[in-house]
Amino acid sequence: MTTADRLTEPAPAPRTARPAKRGAGPAVHRRPRTVRSGRRRRRAVALLYLLPALLPYTLFAVLPLLHTAYLSLFDWDGVTLPSFVGVDNYRRIGTDPQLRAAAWHAGALILFFSVLPICVGLVSAAIVSRRAGRRGTALVRTVLFLPQVIPLVAVGILWRWVYGEDGTLNQALRAVGLGGLTDAWLGSFTWALPAVGLIGTWVVSGLCMVLFLSGTQRIDQEIYEAARMDGAGPVREFTAITVPLLRPEFAIALSITVIAALSSFDLIYITTGGGPGNSTVVPGILIYRLAFGGGAVGVASALAIVLTVVISLAVLVINRLSREAP
């Protein structure tokens, strides 16, 4: 065949795709099915790793919470047969003056357990971070964090000695000529709640300091160097750089401290027991009194559920605001 014949020969017809077999889907659908099966397998493996933690959490946290919610619908003294009252226990919480006073005291403790520790911890973290590497910095950091690792029962007993009539605080006041200011601090209707609150400030400040210290370590030092070149001093660096960049640590510290304030029990039980009178009664103390001393298990359970809901909502609001902040 000559070259002219090859050029004038018509091109062969294109091959047509073979019709797919009936009942057989396209091959592209096999990959998503494989991906889905792989995801299920990974989720199953992850669930197996979580089971050792989920099982005790369900047994000792979720189920007791559900049982408490069930008991809150009954009038029960813990001995005789309970009688169903519905939401009457929750109505009583909103009308009982003692319950409102306990809620007010818990709100006041937020100042001592949350606001003051965050301020003290932030300033302490700023000072310690600027002295990083110098002699004695590690010792100062350890001393400030030490109250956090001491059991609160031991802390309460220690501060009962400090606040006693012949305790360390009154002796120090007499030594400097201020004996007229001495008082039975934990037995005073005026000063008992602030005295207990200051104990909480002393305990929680170290935790806030460590949280903020961990946050300052992730801040790029070049930002501080650029600020110093522009003439910024330590205070300006603190307000314009350190505080805005510690927003995640603020959210964590605020969540932990608010929970500690609203759920406080052991510290107040050891120091004042809710007294004098009801001047330091908080929801945790009131739940204990109602359930084990007042024969009102249903009301105590309702108060515990309300307290759980309030704490959960507070943490959700804090996390939402921390995410939406500029």
Short mmCIF file of C-alpha atoms in Angstrom, two decimals:
data_model
loop_
_atom_site.label_atom_id
_atom_site.label_comp_id
_atom_site.label_asym_id
_atom_site.label_seq_id
_atom_site.Cartn_x
_atom_site.Cartn_y
_atom_site.Cartn_z
CA MET A 1 0.00 0.00 0.00
CA THR A 2 1.35 3.35 -1.09
CA THR A 3 1.56 6.46 1.04
CA ALA A 4 -1.28 8.11 -0.95
CA ASP A 5 -3.55 5.12 -0.29
CA ARG A 6 -2.84 5.33 3.43
CA LEU A 7 -3.72 9.03 3.53
CA THR A 8 -6.99 8.56 1.62
CA GLU A 9 -8.08 5.47 3.60
CA PRO A 10 -10.99 6.29 5.99
CA ALA A 11 -10.22 6.26 9.71
CA PRO A 12 -11.44 3.23 11.66
CA ALA A 13 -14.65 3.65 13.62
CA PRO A 14 -14.14 4.29 17.35
CA ARG A 15 -14.73 1.39 19.66
CA THR A 16 -17.91 1.55 21.63
CA ALA A 17 -17.88 0.79 25.34
CA ARG A 18 -19.16 -2.58 26.25
CA PRO A 19 -22.50 -2.49 27.99
CA ALA A 20 -22.24 -3.07 31.69
CA LYS A 21 -23.44 -6.35 32.97
CA ARG A 22 -26.89 -6.33 34.40
CA GLY A 23 -26.80 -6.00 38.17
CA ALA A 24 -23.16 -4.89 38.27
CA GLY A 25 -22.60 -1.33 39.48
CA PRO A 26 -19.77 0.90 38.36
CA ALA A 27 -16.40 0.23 39.93
CA VAL A 28 -16.29 3.75 41.43
CA HIS A 29 -18.78 2.71 44.15
CA ARG A 30 -16.40 0.16 45.63
CA ARG A 31 -14.01 2.75 47.10
CA PRO A 32 -16.54 4.64 49.29
CA ARG A 33 -17.74 1.31 50.62
CA THR A 34 -14.16 0.44 51.53
CA VAL A 35 -13.65 3.85 53.14
CA ARG A 36 -16.82 3.45 55.21
CA SER A 37 -15.77 0.01 56.38
CA GLY A 38 -12.36 1.38 57.34
CA ARG A 39 -13.97 4.14 59.35
CA ARG A 40 -16.21 1.66 61.16
CA ARG A 41 -13.18 -0.45 61.96
CA ARG A 42 -11.28 2.51 63.37
CA ARG A 43 -14.26 3.58 65.44
CA ALA A 44 -14.60 0.08 66.83
CA VAL A 45 -10.92 0.01 67.77
CA ALA A 46 -11.21 3.46 69.38
CA LEU A 47 -14.24 2.29 71.35
CA LEU A 48 -12.28 -0.69 72.63
CA TYR A 49 -9.59 1.67 73.91
CA LEU A 50 -12.23 3.86 75.57
CA LEU A 51 -14.13 1.02 77.24
CA PRO A 52 -11.81 0.75 80.28
CA ALA A 53 -12.61 4.40 81.05
CA LEU A 54 -16.22 4.49 79.86
CA LEU A 55 -17.28 1.50 81.92
CA PRO A 56 -16.36 2.88 85.38
CA TYR A 57 -17.52 6.36 84.33
CA THR A 58 -20.92 4.96 83.42
CA LEU A 59 -21.16 2.89 86.61
CA PHE A 60 -20.01 5.58 89.04
CA ALA A 61 -21.11 8.83 87.33
CA VAL A 62 -23.85 8.40 84.73
CA LEU A 63 -25.98 5.80 86.52
CA PRO A 64 -25.85 7.59 89.92
CA LEU A 65 -26.83 10.82 88.15
CA LEU A 66 -29.82 9.13 86.54
CA HIS A 67 -30.78 7.57 89.88
CA THR A 68 -30.54 10.97 91.57
CA ALA A 69 -32.82 12.46 88.91
CA TYR A 70 -35.27 9.63 89.59
CA LEU A 71 -35.21 10.22 93.36
CA SER A 72 -35.80 13.95 92.86
CA LEU A 73 -39.35 13.14 91.78
CA PHE A 74 -40.26 11.54 95.12
CA ASP A 75 -40.84 12.60 98.70
CA TRP A 76 -38.61 10.20 100.59
CA ASP A 77 -36.92 10.25 103.97
CA GLY A 78 -34.50 7.45 103.10
CA VAL A 79 -36.29 4.82 105.21
CA THR A 80 -40.00 4.59 104.49
CA LEU A 81 -41.64 4.02 101.14
CA PRO A 82 -41.31 7.02 98.82
CA SER A 83 -44.30 8.86 97.41
CA PHE A 84 -44.32 10.40 93.96
CA VAL A 85 -44.56 14.22 93.97
CA GLY A 86 -43.38 15.09 90.46
CA VAL A 87 -41.70 18.49 90.19
CA ASP A 88 -42.81 19.73 93.63
CA ASN A 89 -39.25 19.34 94.95
CA TYR A 90 -38.00 21.64 92.20
CA ARG A 91 -40.69 24.22 93.03
CA ARG A 92 -39.56 24.15 96.64
CA ILE A 93 -36.02 25.01 95.59
CA GLY A 94 -37.23 28.24 94.03
CA THR A 95 -39.32 29.29 97.05
CA ASP A 96 -37.24 28.19 100.06
CA PRO A 97 -35.26 31.17 101.50
CA GLN A 98 -32.54 28.85 102.82
CA LEU A 99 -31.98 27.43 99.35
CA ARG A 100 -31.76 30.92 97.86
CA ALA A 101 -29.24 31.92 100.54
CA ALA A 102 -27.10 28.89 99.69
CA ALA A 103 -27.16 29.86 96.02
CA TRP A 104 -26.13 33.42 96.94
CA HIS A 105 -23.21 32.18 99.00
CA ALA A 106 -22.05 29.94 96.14
CA GLY A 107 -22.20 32.91 93.78
CA ALA A 108 -20.17 35.00 96.24
CA LEU A 109 -17.51 32.29 96.39
CA ILE A 110 -16.93 32.70 92.65
CA LEU A 111 -15.15 35.94 93.53
CA PHE A 112 -12.74 34.11 95.84
CA PHE A 113 -12.40 30.80 93.95
CA SER A 114 -12.33 32.21 90.42
CA VAL A 115 -11.79 35.95 89.96
CA LEU A 116 -9.09 36.52 92.58
CA PRO A 117 -7.10 33.31 91.79
CA ILE A 118 -7.08 34.14 88.08
CA CYS A 119 -5.80 37.66 88.78
CA VAL A 120 -3.18 36.43 91.25
CA GLY A 121 -2.16 33.54 89.00
CA LEU A 122 -1.84 35.81 85.98
CA VAL A 123 0.40 38.29 87.76
CA SER A 124 2.46 35.48 89.30
CA ALA A 125 2.89 33.80 85.91
CA ALA A 126 4.01 37.09 84.34
CA ILE A 127 6.61 37.67 87.07
CA VAL A 128 7.90 34.07 87.07
CA SER A 129 8.11 33.92 83.26
CA ARG A 130 10.23 37.10 83.17
CA ARG A 131 12.57 35.58 85.76
CA ALA A 132 12.83 32.24 83.97
CA GLY A 133 16.25 30.68 84.35
CA ARG A 134 17.25 32.75 87.36
CA ARG A 135 18.16 31.21 90.71
CA GLY A 136 15.17 30.54 92.97
CA THR A 137 12.51 30.72 90.24
CA ALA A 138 11.79 26.98 90.36
CA LEU A 139 11.48 27.11 94.16
CA VAL A 140 9.01 30.01 93.99
CA ARG A 141 6.94 28.18 91.40
CA THR A 142 6.88 25.04 93.54
CA VAL A 143 5.87 26.93 96.69
CA LEU A 144 3.04 28.71 94.89
CA PHE A 145 1.70 25.46 93.41
CA LEU A 146 2.08 23.43 96.61
CA PRO A 147 -1.40 24.25 98.05
CA GLN A 148 -2.99 22.64 95.01
CA VAL A 149 -1.54 19.21 95.82
CA ILE A 150 -2.40 19.27 99.55
CA PRO A 151 -5.72 17.52 100.35
CA LEU A 152 -8.46 20.01 101.12
CA VAL A 153 -9.19 18.27 104.42
CA ALA A 154 -5.63 19.01 105.55
CA VAL A 155 -5.95 22.55 104.19
CA GLY A 156 -9.13 23.09 106.20
CA ILE A 157 -7.56 21.85 109.43
CA LEU A 158 -4.47 24.00 108.84
CA TRP A 159 -6.47 27.16 108.31
CA ARG A 160 -8.67 26.47 111.33
CA TRP A 161 -5.48 26.84 113.36
CA VAL A 162 -4.57 30.02 111.49
CA TYR A 163 -8.02 31.58 112.00
CA GLY A 164 -8.44 30.43 115.62
CA GLU A 165 -8.77 32.90 118.50
CA ASP A 166 -5.16 32.17 119.48
CA GLY A 167 -4.16 31.32 115.92
CA THR A 168 -1.40 32.65 113.75
CA LEU A 169 -3.42 35.50 112.28
CA ASN A 170 -4.55 36.96 115.60
CA GLN A 171 -1.08 36.56 117.08
CA ALA A 172 0.41 38.43 114.12
CA LEU A 173 -2.11 41.25 114.56
CA ARG A 174 -1.30 41.55 118.25
CA ALA A 175 2.43 41.52 117.49
CA VAL A 176 2.14 44.58 115.24
CA GLY A 177 -0.13 46.47 117.65
CA LEU A 178 -3.43 45.73 115.91
CA GLY A 179 -4.93 43.62 118.66
CA GLY A 180 -8.23 45.48 118.33
CA LEU A 181 -8.76 43.86 114.93
CA THR A 182 -8.54 40.30 116.22
CA ASP A 183 -11.65 38.20 115.85
CA ALA A 184 -12.90 34.62 115.83
CA TRP A 185 -12.83 34.72 112.06
CA LEU A 186 -14.56 31.42 111.31
CA GLY A 187 -17.15 32.09 114.02
CA SER A 188 -18.09 35.55 112.80
CA PHE A 189 -21.33 36.06 110.88
CA THR A 190 -19.60 38.86 108.94
CA TRP A 191 -16.17 37.39 108.21
CA ALA A 192 -16.74 33.61 108.06
CA LEU A 193 -17.59 33.50 104.35
CA PRO A 194 -14.75 35.81 103.24
CA ALA A 195 -12.34 33.88 105.48
CA VAL A 196 -13.27 30.59 103.82
CA GLY A 197 -13.15 32.26 100.41
CA LEU A 198 -9.59 33.45 100.97
CA ILE A 199 -8.59 29.87 101.70
CA GLY A 200 -9.95 28.95 98.28
CA THR A 201 -7.97 31.80 96.73
CA TRP A 202 -4.79 30.50 98.35
CA VAL A 203 -5.45 26.97 97.08
CA VAL A 204 -6.45 27.71 93.48
CA SER A 205 -4.01 30.51 92.65
CA GLY A 206 -1.14 28.08 92.10
CA LEU A 207 -3.13 26.09 89.57
CA CYS A 208 -4.00 29.24 87.63
CA MET A 209 -0.34 30.29 87.69
CA VAL A 210 0.78 26.96 86.20
CA LEU A 211 -1.88 27.17 83.48
CA PHE A 212 -0.81 30.68 82.51
CA LEU A 213 2.87 29.73 82.65
CA SER A 214 2.24 26.94 80.16
CA GLY A 215 0.49 29.48 77.94
CA THR A 216 3.31 32.00 78.07
CA GLN A 217 5.78 29.33 76.93
CA ARG A 218 3.96 28.95 73.60
CA ILE A 219 4.06 32.69 72.85
CA ASP A 220 6.75 33.52 70.31
CA GLN A 221 9.49 35.58 71.98
CA GLU A 222 9.97 37.55 68.76
CA ILE A 223 6.66 39.28 69.49
CA TYR A 224 8.06 40.58 72.78
CA GLU A 225 11.31 41.61 71.10
CA ALA A 226 9.39 43.56 68.46
CA ALA A 227 7.35 45.26 71.17
CA ARG A 228 10.52 46.23 73.07
CA MET A 229 11.99 47.70 69.89
CA ASP A 230 8.85 49.85 69.61
CA GLY A 231 9.42 51.10 73.16
CA ALA A 232 6.93 48.92 75.04
CA GLY A 233 7.64 48.35 78.72
CA PRO A 234 6.80 45.33 80.91
CA VAL A 235 3.28 46.58 81.69
CA ARG A 236 2.54 47.26 78.04
CA GLU A 237 3.84 43.84 77.03
CA PHE A 238 1.65 42.25 79.68
CA THR A 239 -1.58 44.01 78.68
CA ALA A 240 -1.08 44.06 74.89
CA ILE A 241 0.60 40.70 74.27
CA THR A 242 0.44 38.28 77.19
CA VAL A 243 -3.19 38.72 78.23
CA PRO A 244 -4.76 38.55 74.72
CA LEU A 245 -2.72 35.49 73.72
CA LEU A 246 -3.69 33.55 76.87
CA ARG A 247 -7.36 33.27 75.90
CA PRO A 248 -7.42 29.42 75.83
CA GLU A 249 -5.79 29.25 79.26
CA PHE A 250 -8.28 31.81 80.56
CA ALA A 251 -11.16 29.57 79.46
CA ILE A 252 -9.65 26.51 81.15
CA ALA A 253 -8.86 28.36 84.37
CA LEU A 254 -12.28 29.97 84.52
CA SER A 255 -14.06 26.65 83.93
CA ILE A 256 -12.08 24.84 86.64
CA THR A 257 -12.42 27.60 89.21
CA VAL A 258 -16.14 28.19 88.64
CA ILE A 259 -16.77 24.47 89.10
CA ALA A 260 -14.73 24.57 92.33
CA ALA A 261 -16.75 27.54 93.60
CA LEU A 262 -20.20 26.16 92.83
CA SER A 263 -19.47 22.61 94.00
CA SER A 264 -17.48 23.51 97.13
CA PHE A 265 -18.20 21.21 100.08
CA ASP A 266 -15.20 19.65 101.83
CA LEU A 267 -13.39 22.90 102.63
CA ILE A 268 -16.48 24.52 104.14
CA TYR A 269 -17.50 21.34 105.93
CA ILE A 270 -14.11 21.11 107.66
CA THR A 271 -13.74 24.80 108.52
CA THR A 272 -17.24 26.03 109.45
CA GLY A 273 -19.70 23.25 108.71
CA GLY A 274 -21.95 25.88 107.16
CA GLY A 275 -21.99 28.08 110.28
CA PRO A 276 -22.17 30.19 112.21
CA GLY A 277 -25.87 29.79 111.68
CA ASN A 278 -26.29 29.53 107.92
CA SER A 279 -23.79 32.25 107.01
CA THR A 280 -21.55 29.90 105.01
CA VAL A 281 -24.10 27.38 103.78
CA VAL A 282 -23.57 26.48 100.12
CA PRO A 283 -25.54 24.01 97.96
CA GLY A 284 -23.13 21.16 98.70
CA ILE A 285 -23.55 21.58 102.47
CA LEU A 286 -27.31 21.92 102.10
CA ILE A 287 -27.55 18.75 100.03
CA TYR A 288 -25.65 16.89 102.76
CA ARG A 289 -27.89 18.30 105.51
CA LEU A 290 -31.14 17.55 103.68
CA ALA A 291 -30.17 14.04 102.65
CA PHE A 292 -28.46 12.77 105.81
CA GLY A 293 -29.86 14.98 108.55
CA GLY A 294 -33.18 16.38 107.42
CA GLY A 295 -34.81 13.29 105.97
CA ALA A 296 -35.51 15.05 102.66
CA VAL A 297 -33.72 12.89 100.12
CA GLY A 298 -36.03 13.99 97.31
CA VAL A 299 -35.36 17.69 97.83
CA ALA A 300 -31.63 17.02 98.20
CA SER A 301 -31.64 15.07 94.93
CA ALA A 302 -33.53 17.88 93.17
CA LEU A 303 -31.01 20.41 94.45
CA ALA A 304 -28.15 18.21 93.26
CA ILE A 305 -29.67 18.00 89.77
CA VAL A 306 -30.19 21.77 89.63
CA LEU A 307 -26.59 22.33 90.77
CA THR A 308 -25.31 19.94 88.07
CA VAL A 309 -27.31 21.75 85.39
CA VAL A 310 -26.10 25.17 86.56
CA ILE A 311 -22.45 24.06 86.54
CA SER A 312 -22.82 22.50 83.08
CA LEU A 313 -24.45 25.63 81.66
CA ALA A 314 -21.76 27.83 83.20
CA VAL A 315 -18.99 25.76 81.61
CA LEU A 316 -20.77 25.75 78.23
CA VAL A 317 -21.19 29.53 78.32
CA ILE A 318 -17.53 30.03 79.25
CA ASN A 319 -16.35 27.79 76.42
CA ARG A 320 -18.68 29.45 73.92
CA LEU A 321 -17.55 32.95 74.87
CA SER A 322 -13.90 31.92 74.72
CA ARG A 323 -14.38 30.63 71.16
CA GLU A 324 -16.33 33.66 69.96
CA ALA A 325 -13.98 36.23 71.50
CA PRO A 326 -11.90 38.11 68.91
#
